[in-house]
């Protein structure tokens, strides 16, 4: 291999949109720095990934390996969005099935090494825990990606007995860790020591702790005070590298290419936003690709939005079987837009007409919203989302909680009051100002000389030095 050949990084995302997108952003950030990137995925996930990196074909390639056929999963199910249910047992089967990709992964790395394109590291999703053994066999550092922020990751790892039974109202104290909010039993994922998902997570956690390092989609100014504590939970002096908000690397490149500095994204929902008068006047509602709300809850959201009287864009998403009544559609016509297709969420949040985001508080959505200076009305549903929601509302003060009670169905009046408070009240105004401050910090972090820009350079240089040794 010629001495001038660029450093090579392999990126292996878990087959879920929320896990894949930030790693695609990291792929682009590495390619902007002149690195060669290979993304590993499966046949049915490849078209989506190709569509996201098609402008970088000279530096980013996609290698496809087969997804295994296993009895517990429907044939052709290669992404968590296509799982027949949201049960943890099914998710455990899906994660376990990926282990059957190990032989193909090893063959790919072997070919890279033999052809003189040895990677300086493999950036692997934490659910693909089995990649650690393969990386070790080739003496290639494994850098793990969680898709979570530093603080929620720290809390989940610090909670040394996750399966300890506790009431949802119990206050949980974590030794030597000061939190910016009260941690209750209801904020942590439900855990059963006998279920398949818990057994998988124990394997995942062991591989995670033994990885060379962890790459985090966050930035020093947002969560820097928790980084040292997180690193202390890893073995062999592993480092946590905060290189986010990773979506902004691409935005900066777009702005340098476009004379007007505007996003090139378009669609019916952007055209609708363009027609609205004023700024920060539309509230955006979306619960991500995985959440599946009941028809009863969808009705409550619909009537809550109507009662609030605000202009809104509501992405129905995976709750696509829900159909609103015709009377409601007539009453909100002109001030509300219901979207059933996939949307470019980032372009919506970047639009100056959007002034709030009703969100499940997945970490990607939190960072996308804050990076664009948009406050959140936090409505956590599962996983670490309650931690993200409390961090945003109580720690960062860049949003409000739709409700502090974890109930099966949130009433329309509660939804109405939350939307109006975010969009009209002094509390909402304060949250919006704080979100804009954090947005400025996020952009500065990824600019030349910013904290995330320097951390990414530091990570690359450290890996190159290891390869030389």
Coordinates of C-alpha atoms in Angstrom, one line a residue:
X1 CA 0.0 0.0 0.0
X2 CA 1.4 3.4 -0.9
X3 CA 2.6 5.6 1.9
X4 CA 0.2 8.3 0.9
X5 CA -2.9 6.0 1.2
X6 CA -5.4 7.6 3.7
X7 CA -6.1 6.0 7.1
X8 CA -9.0 3.5 6.8
X9 CA -11.9 3.3 9.3
X10 CA -14.6 0.5 9.3
X11 CA -18.0 1.5 10.7
X12 CA -20.6 -1.2 11.6
X13 CA -24.0 0.2 12.6
X14 CA -26.7 -1.8 14.3
X15 CA -29.7 -2.3 12.0
X16 CA -32.0 0.4 13.4
X17 CA -32.4 3.9 12.0
X18 CA -31.7 5.7 15.3
X19 CA -28.4 3.7 15.7
X20 CA -27.4 4.1 12.0
X21 CA -27.9 7.8 11.4
X22 CA -25.3 9.2 13.8
X23 CA -22.7 6.7 12.5
X24 CA -23.4 7.8 9.0
X25 CA -22.8 11.4 10.2
X26 CA -19.5 10.2 11.7
X27 CA -18.6 8.5 8.4
X28 CA -19.0 11.9 6.6
X29 CA -17.0 13.7 9.3
X30 CA -14.1 11.3 8.8
X31 CA -14.3 11.6 5.1
X32 CA -14.2 15.4 5.3
X33 CA -10.8 14.9 7.1
X34 CA -9.5 12.8 4.2
X35 CA -10.0 9.3 5.7
X36 CA -11.3 6.3 3.8
X37 CA -14.4 4.8 5.4
X38 CA -16.1 1.4 4.8
X39 CA -19.6 0.9 6.2
X40 CA -20.8 -2.6 6.8
X41 CA -24.5 -3.5 6.5
X42 CA -27.0 -6.0 5.1
X43 CA -28.7 -6.2 1.7
X44 CA -32.0 -4.6 2.7
X45 CA -30.3 -1.8 4.7
X46 CA -27.8 -1.0 2.0
X47 CA -30.1 1.2 -0.2
X48 CA -30.9 3.6 2.7
X49 CA -27.2 3.9 3.6
X50 CA -26.2 4.4 -0.1
X51 CA -28.8 7.2 -0.3
X52 CA -27.2 9.0 2.7
X53 CA -23.6 8.8 1.6
X54 CA -24.0 9.0 -2.2
X55 CA -22.2 12.4 -2.3
X56 CA -19.1 10.8 -0.7
X57 CA -18.5 7.7 -3.0
X58 CA -14.9 8.6 -3.5
X59 CA -14.1 8.2 0.2
X60 CA -17.1 6.1 1.7
X61 CA -17.9 2.6 0.5
X62 CA -20.5 0.2 1.6
X63 CA -19.8 -3.5 2.1
X64 CA -22.8 -5.8 2.2
X65 CA -22.9 -9.1 4.2
X66 CA -26.0 -11.3 4.5
X67 CA -28.3 -11.1 7.5
X68 CA -28.9 -14.6 8.9
X69 CA -32.2 -16.5 8.5
X70 CA -33.3 -17.5 12.0
X71 CA -36.6 -19.2 13.1
X72 CA -37.5 -16.5 15.6
X73 CA -37.6 -13.7 13.0
X74 CA -39.7 -13.3 9.8
X75 CA -37.7 -13.8 6.6
X76 CA -36.6 -10.4 5.2
X77 CA -36.6 -8.7 8.6
X78 CA -33.2 -6.9 8.6
X79 CA -34.1 -3.8 10.6
X80 CA -35.8 -3.2 13.9
X81 CA -38.4 -1.0 12.2
X82 CA -39.7 -4.2 10.6
X83 CA -39.9 -6.3 13.7
X84 CA -43.4 -7.8 14.2
X85 CA -43.7 -6.3 17.7
X86 CA -41.8 -4.1 20.1
X87 CA -41.3 -6.8 22.7
X88 CA -37.9 -7.1 24.3
X89 CA -37.9 -10.9 23.6
X90 CA -38.2 -10.2 19.8
X91 CA -35.4 -7.5 20.1
X92 CA -33.2 -10.0 22.0
X93 CA -33.7 -12.5 19.1
X94 CA -32.8 -9.9 16.6
X95 CA -29.6 -8.9 18.4
X96 CA -28.6 -12.5 19.0
X97 CA -29.2 -13.2 15.3
X98 CA -26.6 -10.7 14.3
X99 CA -23.9 -12.9 15.9
X100 CA -24.3 -15.2 12.9
X101 CA -22.8 -12.4 10.8
X102 CA -19.4 -12.9 12.6
X103 CA -17.9 -15.2 10.0
X104 CA -18.6 -12.8 7.1
X105 CA -17.3 -9.9 9.2
X106 CA -14.1 -11.7 9.9
X107 CA -13.7 -12.5 6.2
X108 CA -14.1 -8.8 5.3
X109 CA -11.5 -7.7 7.8
X110 CA -9.1 -10.5 6.6
X111 CA -9.4 -9.3 3.0
X112 CA -8.8 -5.7 4.1
X113 CA -5.6 -6.7 6.0
X114 CA -4.3 -8.9 3.2
X115 CA -4.9 -6.2 0.5
X116 CA -3.0 -3.5 2.5
X117 CA -6.1 -1.6 3.7
X118 CA -5.8 -2.5 7.4
X119 CA -8.3 -0.3 9.4
X120 CA -7.0 1.9 12.1
X121 CA -10.2 0.9 14.1
X122 CA -13.6 -0.5 13.8
X123 CA -16.4 1.7 15.1
X124 CA -19.1 -0.7 16.1
X125 CA -22.6 -0.4 17.6
X126 CA -22.7 -1.7 21.2
X127 CA -25.4 -4.2 20.3
X128 CA -22.9 -5.8 17.9
X129 CA -20.9 -6.9 21.0
X130 CA -19.4 -10.0 19.2
X131 CA -17.3 -7.7 17.0
X132 CA -14.9 -7.2 20.0
X133 CA -13.5 -10.8 19.7
X134 CA -13.0 -10.4 15.9
X135 CA -11.3 -7.0 16.4
X136 CA -9.0 -8.5 19.0
X137 CA -8.1 -11.4 16.7
X138 CA -6.8 -8.9 14.1
X139 CA -5.4 -6.5 16.8
X140 CA -7.6 -3.7 15.6
X141 CA -9.1 -1.3 18.2
X142 CA -12.8 -1.5 18.7
X143 CA -14.4 1.9 19.3
X144 CA -18.0 1.4 20.6
X145 CA -21.0 3.6 19.8
X146 CA -24.1 3.7 21.9
X147 CA -26.2 6.4 20.4
X148 CA -26.7 7.8 23.9
X149 CA -25.4 10.8 25.6
X150 CA -22.8 10.7 28.4
X151 CA -25.1 11.2 31.3
X152 CA -27.8 8.6 30.5
X153 CA -25.0 6.1 29.6
X154 CA -23.3 6.8 32.9
X155 CA -26.5 6.4 34.9
X156 CA -27.4 3.1 33.3
X157 CA -23.8 1.8 33.8
X158 CA -23.6 3.2 37.3
X159 CA -26.8 1.5 38.4
X160 CA -24.9 -1.6 39.5
X161 CA -28.0 -3.7 40.2
X162 CA -30.4 -2.9 37.3
X163 CA -32.7 -5.8 38.1
X164 CA -33.3 -4.7 41.7
X165 CA -37.0 -4.3 42.3
X166 CA -38.0 -0.8 43.1
X167 CA -41.2 1.2 43.1
X168 CA -41.6 3.8 40.3
X169 CA -41.7 6.4 43.0
X170 CA -38.6 5.3 44.8
X171 CA -35.7 7.8 44.7
X172 CA -32.6 6.1 43.6
X173 CA -29.2 7.3 44.9
X174 CA -26.1 6.5 42.8
X175 CA -22.8 6.5 44.8
X176 CA -20.4 9.3 44.0
X177 CA -22.6 10.7 41.2
X178 CA -24.4 14.0 41.5
X179 CA -27.4 14.3 39.2
X180 CA -29.1 17.5 37.9
X181 CA -32.5 15.9 38.7
X182 CA -34.1 13.4 41.0
X183 CA -33.8 9.8 39.7
X184 CA -36.8 7.6 40.3
X185 CA -37.5 4.0 39.7
X186 CA -39.8 4.8 36.8
X187 CA -36.8 6.5 35.0
X188 CA -34.9 3.3 34.5
X189 CA -35.8 0.5 32.1
X190 CA -37.8 -2.4 33.5
X191 CA -35.5 -5.4 34.0
X192 CA -36.2 -9.1 34.6
X193 CA -33.1 -11.2 35.3
X194 CA -34.7 -14.2 33.7
X195 CA -35.7 -12.7 30.4
X196 CA -33.6 -13.2 27.2
X197 CA -33.1 -9.4 26.7
X198 CA -31.4 -9.0 30.0
X199 CA -29.1 -12.0 29.3
X200 CA -28.1 -10.4 26.0
X201 CA -27.5 -7.0 27.7
X202 CA -25.1 -8.6 30.2
X203 CA -23.0 -9.9 27.2
X204 CA -23.2 -6.5 25.5
X205 CA -22.1 -4.7 28.6
X206 CA -19.0 -7.0 29.2
X207 CA -17.8 -6.4 25.6
X208 CA -18.5 -2.7 25.9
X209 CA -16.3 -2.3 29.0
X210 CA -13.5 -4.1 27.3
X211 CA -13.5 -2.0 24.1
X212 CA -10.6 0.3 23.3
X213 CA -12.7 3.4 23.5
X214 CA -16.2 4.9 23.2
X215 CA -17.3 7.5 20.7
X216 CA -20.2 9.8 21.9
X217 CA -22.5 12.0 19.9
X218 CA -22.3 14.8 22.4
X219 CA -20.0 17.8 23.2
X220 CA -17.9 19.1 26.0
X221 CA -20.0 22.1 26.8
X222 CA -23.2 19.9 27.1
X223 CA -21.9 16.9 29.1
X224 CA -18.2 17.4 29.7
X225 CA -18.5 17.3 33.5
X226 CA -19.6 13.6 33.3
X227 CA -17.0 12.2 30.9
X228 CA -14.3 11.3 33.5
X229 CA -16.9 9.4 35.5
X230 CA -18.0 7.5 32.4
X231 CA -14.4 6.6 31.5
X232 CA -13.9 5.2 35.0
X233 CA -16.4 2.5 34.3
X234 CA -14.3 1.1 31.3
X235 CA -11.3 -1.1 31.5
X236 CA -7.7 -0.5 30.4
X237 CA -7.9 3.3 30.5
X238 CA -10.4 3.5 27.7
X239 CA -11.4 7.0 26.7
X240 CA -14.7 8.6 25.8
X241 CA -14.5 10.9 22.8
X242 CA -17.3 13.5 22.6
X243 CA -17.3 14.5 18.9
X244 CA -20.9 15.8 18.4
X245 CA -23.2 17.1 17.5
X246 CA -22.3 14.9 14.6
X247 CA -25.1 16.0 12.2
X248 CA -23.6 19.5 12.1
X249 CA -20.4 18.5 10.3
X250 CA -22.4 17.9 7.2
X251 CA -24.4 21.1 7.7
X252 CA -21.1 23.1 7.8
X253 CA -20.0 21.5 4.6
X254 CA -23.3 22.3 2.9
X255 CA -23.1 25.9 4.0
X256 CA -19.6 26.3 2.6
X257 CA -21.0 25.0 -0.8
X258 CA -24.3 26.9 -0.8
X259 CA -24.0 30.7 -1.2
X260 CA -27.2 31.3 0.7
X261 CA -26.3 28.9 3.5
X262 CA -29.8 27.3 3.4
X263 CA -30.5 23.6 3.6
X264 CA -31.2 22.0 0.2
X265 CA -33.9 19.8 1.7
X266 CA -37.4 20.2 0.3
X267 CA -40.8 18.4 0.4
X268 CA -44.5 19.2 0.9
X269 CA -44.0 19.8 4.6
X270 CA -41.2 22.3 4.0
X271 CA -43.4 24.1 1.4
X272 CA -46.2 24.2 4.1
X273 CA -43.8 25.7 6.6
X274 CA -42.6 28.3 4.1
X275 CA -46.2 29.6 3.9
X276 CA -46.6 30.1 7.6
X277 CA -46.4 33.7 8.9
X278 CA -44.0 34.6 11.7
X279 CA -41.1 32.8 13.3
X280 CA -41.1 29.9 15.9
X281 CA -44.9 29.6 15.4
X282 CA -45.2 25.9 14.5
X283 CA -44.9 23.0 16.9
X284 CA -43.5 19.8 15.5
X285 CA -44.7 16.4 16.8
X286 CA -42.9 13.1 16.3
X287 CA -42.2 10.0 18.3
X288 CA -39.5 8.4 16.2
X289 CA -39.5 5.3 14.1
X290 CA -39.9 2.7 16.9
X291 CA -42.7 4.0 19.1
X292 CA -46.1 2.5 18.5
X293 CA -48.8 4.5 20.3
X294 CA -52.4 3.1 20.8
X295 CA -55.2 4.5 18.8
X296 CA -56.6 5.9 22.1
X297 CA -53.4 7.9 22.7
X298 CA -53.4 9.1 19.1
X299 CA -56.9 10.5 19.6
X300 CA -55.8 12.3 22.8
X301 CA -52.9 13.8 20.9
X302 CA -55.2 14.9 18.1
X303 CA -57.7 16.6 20.3
X304 CA -55.0 18.1 22.5
X305 CA -53.4 19.7 19.5
X306 CA -56.7 21.0 18.4
X307 CA -57.5 22.5 21.8
X308 CA -54.1 24.2 22.1
X309 CA -54.8 26.2 19.0
X310 CA -51.2 26.2 17.7
X311 CA -50.0 25.5 14.2
X312 CA -48.5 22.0 14.0
X313 CA -46.8 19.4 11.9
X314 CA -47.5 15.9 13.2
X315 CA -45.6 12.9 11.8
X316 CA -47.8 9.9 12.5
X317 CA -45.1 7.4 11.5
X318 CA -45.4 3.9 12.7
X319 CA -48.9 4.5 14.2
X320 CA -50.1 4.5 10.6
X321 CA -53.2 2.4 11.2
X322 CA -54.7 5.3 13.2
X323 CA -57.2 7.3 11.3
X324 CA -58.5 10.7 12.6
X325 CA -62.2 11.5 12.3
X326 CA -63.2 13.7 9.4
X327 CA -64.6 16.4 11.7
X328 CA -61.2 16.8 13.3
X329 CA -59.4 17.0 9.9
X330 CA -61.8 19.8 8.9
X331 CA -61.4 21.7 12.1
X332 CA -57.6 21.8 11.9
X333 CA -57.3 22.2 8.2
X334 CA -54.9 25.0 7.3
X335 CA -53.2 25.2 10.7
X336 CA -52.2 21.5 11.1
X337 CA -50.4 19.1 8.8
X338 CA -50.5 15.4 9.4
X339 CA -47.7 13.5 7.6
X340 CA -47.7 9.7 7.3
X341 CA -44.5 9.3 5.2
X342 CA -40.8 9.5 6.3
X343 CA -39.6 13.1 6.8
X344 CA -36.3 14.8 6.9
X345 CA -36.7 15.7 10.6
X346 CA -33.5 17.8 10.6
X347 CA -34.8 20.1 7.9
X348 CA -38.0 20.6 9.8
X349 CA -36.2 21.5 13.0
X350 CA -33.8 23.8 11.1
X351 CA -36.8 25.7 9.7
X352 CA -37.2 29.2 11.3
X353 CA -41.0 28.7 11.6
X354 CA -40.6 25.8 14.0
X355 CA -40.6 26.9 17.7
X356 CA -41.1 23.6 19.6
X357 CA -40.8 19.9 19.4
X358 CA -43.1 17.3 21.1
X359 CA -40.6 14.4 21.3
X360 CA -40.1 10.9 22.8
X361 CA -36.6 12.2 23.6
X362 CA -34.5 9.6 21.8
X363 CA -30.9 11.0 22.0
X364 CA -30.8 11.7 18.2
X365 CA -34.0 13.8 18.4
X366 CA -32.7 15.7 21.5
X367 CA -29.5 16.6 19.8
X368 CA -31.1 17.5 16.5
X369 CA -33.6 19.8 18.3
X370 CA -31.0 21.5 20.5
X371 CA -28.6 21.9 17.7
X372 CA -31.2 23.9 15.8
X373 CA -32.1 25.9 18.9
X374 CA -35.6 24.3 19.3
X375 CA -36.9 23.6 22.8
X376 CA -38.6 20.2 23.6
X377 CA -41.9 19.2 25.1
X378 CA -40.5 15.9 26.5
X379 CA -42.7 12.8 26.3
X380 CA -40.4 9.8 27.0
X381 CA -41.7 6.3 26.2
X382 CA -39.0 3.7 26.7
X383 CA -35.4 2.8 27.2
X384 CA -33.2 5.7 28.4
X385 CA -35.7 8.3 27.1
X386 CA -36.9 9.3 30.7
X387 CA -33.3 10.1 31.6
X388 CA -32.9 12.2 28.4
X389 CA -36.2 14.0 29.1
X390 CA -35.3 14.9 32.7
X391 CA -31.8 16.0 31.6
X392 CA -33.3 18.3 28.9
X393 CA -36.1 19.8 31.1
X394 CA -34.5 19.9 34.6
X395 CA -30.8 19.8 33.9
X396 CA -30.4 21.9 30.7
X397 CA -33.6 23.8 31.2
X398 CA -34.1 23.7 27.4
X399 CA -37.6 22.1 27.5
X400 CA -40.6 21.1 29.6
X401 CA -42.1 17.8 30.6
X402 CA -45.5 17.0 29.1
X403 CA -46.2 15.2 32.3
X404 CA -44.1 14.1 35.2
X405 CA -46.4 11.1 35.8
X406 CA -45.9 7.9 33.9
X407 CA -49.4 6.9 32.9
X408 CA -50.7 4.6 30.2
X409 CA -52.5 7.3 28.3
X410 CA -51.9 11.0 28.6
X411 CA -55.1 13.1 28.5
X412 CA -55.8 15.7 25.8
X413 CA -56.0 18.5 28.4
X414 CA -52.5 17.7 29.7
X415 CA -51.2 17.7 26.1
X416 CA -53.0 21.0 25.3
X417 CA -51.6 22.6 28.5
X418 CA -48.1 21.4 27.7
X419 CA -48.2 22.6 24.1
X420 CA -49.5 26.0 25.1
X421 CA -47.0 26.4 27.9
X422 CA -44.1 25.6 25.6
X423 CA -45.3 27.9 22.8
X424 CA -46.8 30.8 24.7
X425 CA -45.7 31.0 28.4
X426 CA -42.7 32.7 30.0
X427 CA -41.4 29.2 30.9
X428 CA -41.6 28.2 27.2
X429 CA -39.8 31.5 26.2
X430 CA -37.0 30.8 28.7
X431 CA -36.6 27.2 27.4
X432 CA -36.5 28.5 23.8
X433 CA -33.7 31.0 24.8
X434 CA -31.8 28.3 26.5
X435 CA -32.2 25.9 23.5
X436 CA -30.8 28.6 21.3
X437 CA -27.8 29.1 23.6
X438 CA -27.1 25.4 23.4
X439 CA -27.5 25.4 19.7
X440 CA -24.8 28.1 19.4
X441 CA -22.6 25.9 21.6
X442 CA -23.2 22.9 19.4
X443 CA -22.3 24.7 16.2
X444 CA -19.2 26.2 17.8
X445 CA -18.1 22.7 19.1
X446 CA -17.8 21.2 15.6
X447 CA -16.3 24.3 13.9
X448 CA -12.6 24.5 13.3
X449 CA -10.9 24.6 16.7
X450 CA -14.1 23.7 18.6
X451 CA -14.1 21.1 21.4
X452 CA -15.6 18.3 19.2
X453 CA -13.5 19.2 16.2
X454 CA -10.4 18.9 18.3
X455 CA -11.6 15.6 20.0
X456 CA -12.2 14.0 16.6
X457 CA -8.7 15.0 15.4
X458 CA -7.3 13.7 18.7
X459 CA -9.1 10.4 18.2
X460 CA -7.8 10.0 14.7
X461 CA -4.2 10.8 15.6
X462 CA -4.3 8.5 18.5
X463 CA -5.5 5.6 16.3
X464 CA -2.9 6.4 13.6
X465 CA -0.1 6.3 16.2
X466 CA -1.3 2.9 17.5
X467 CA -1.2 1.5 13.9
X468 CA 2.4 2.8 13.5
X469 CA 3.4 1.1 16.7

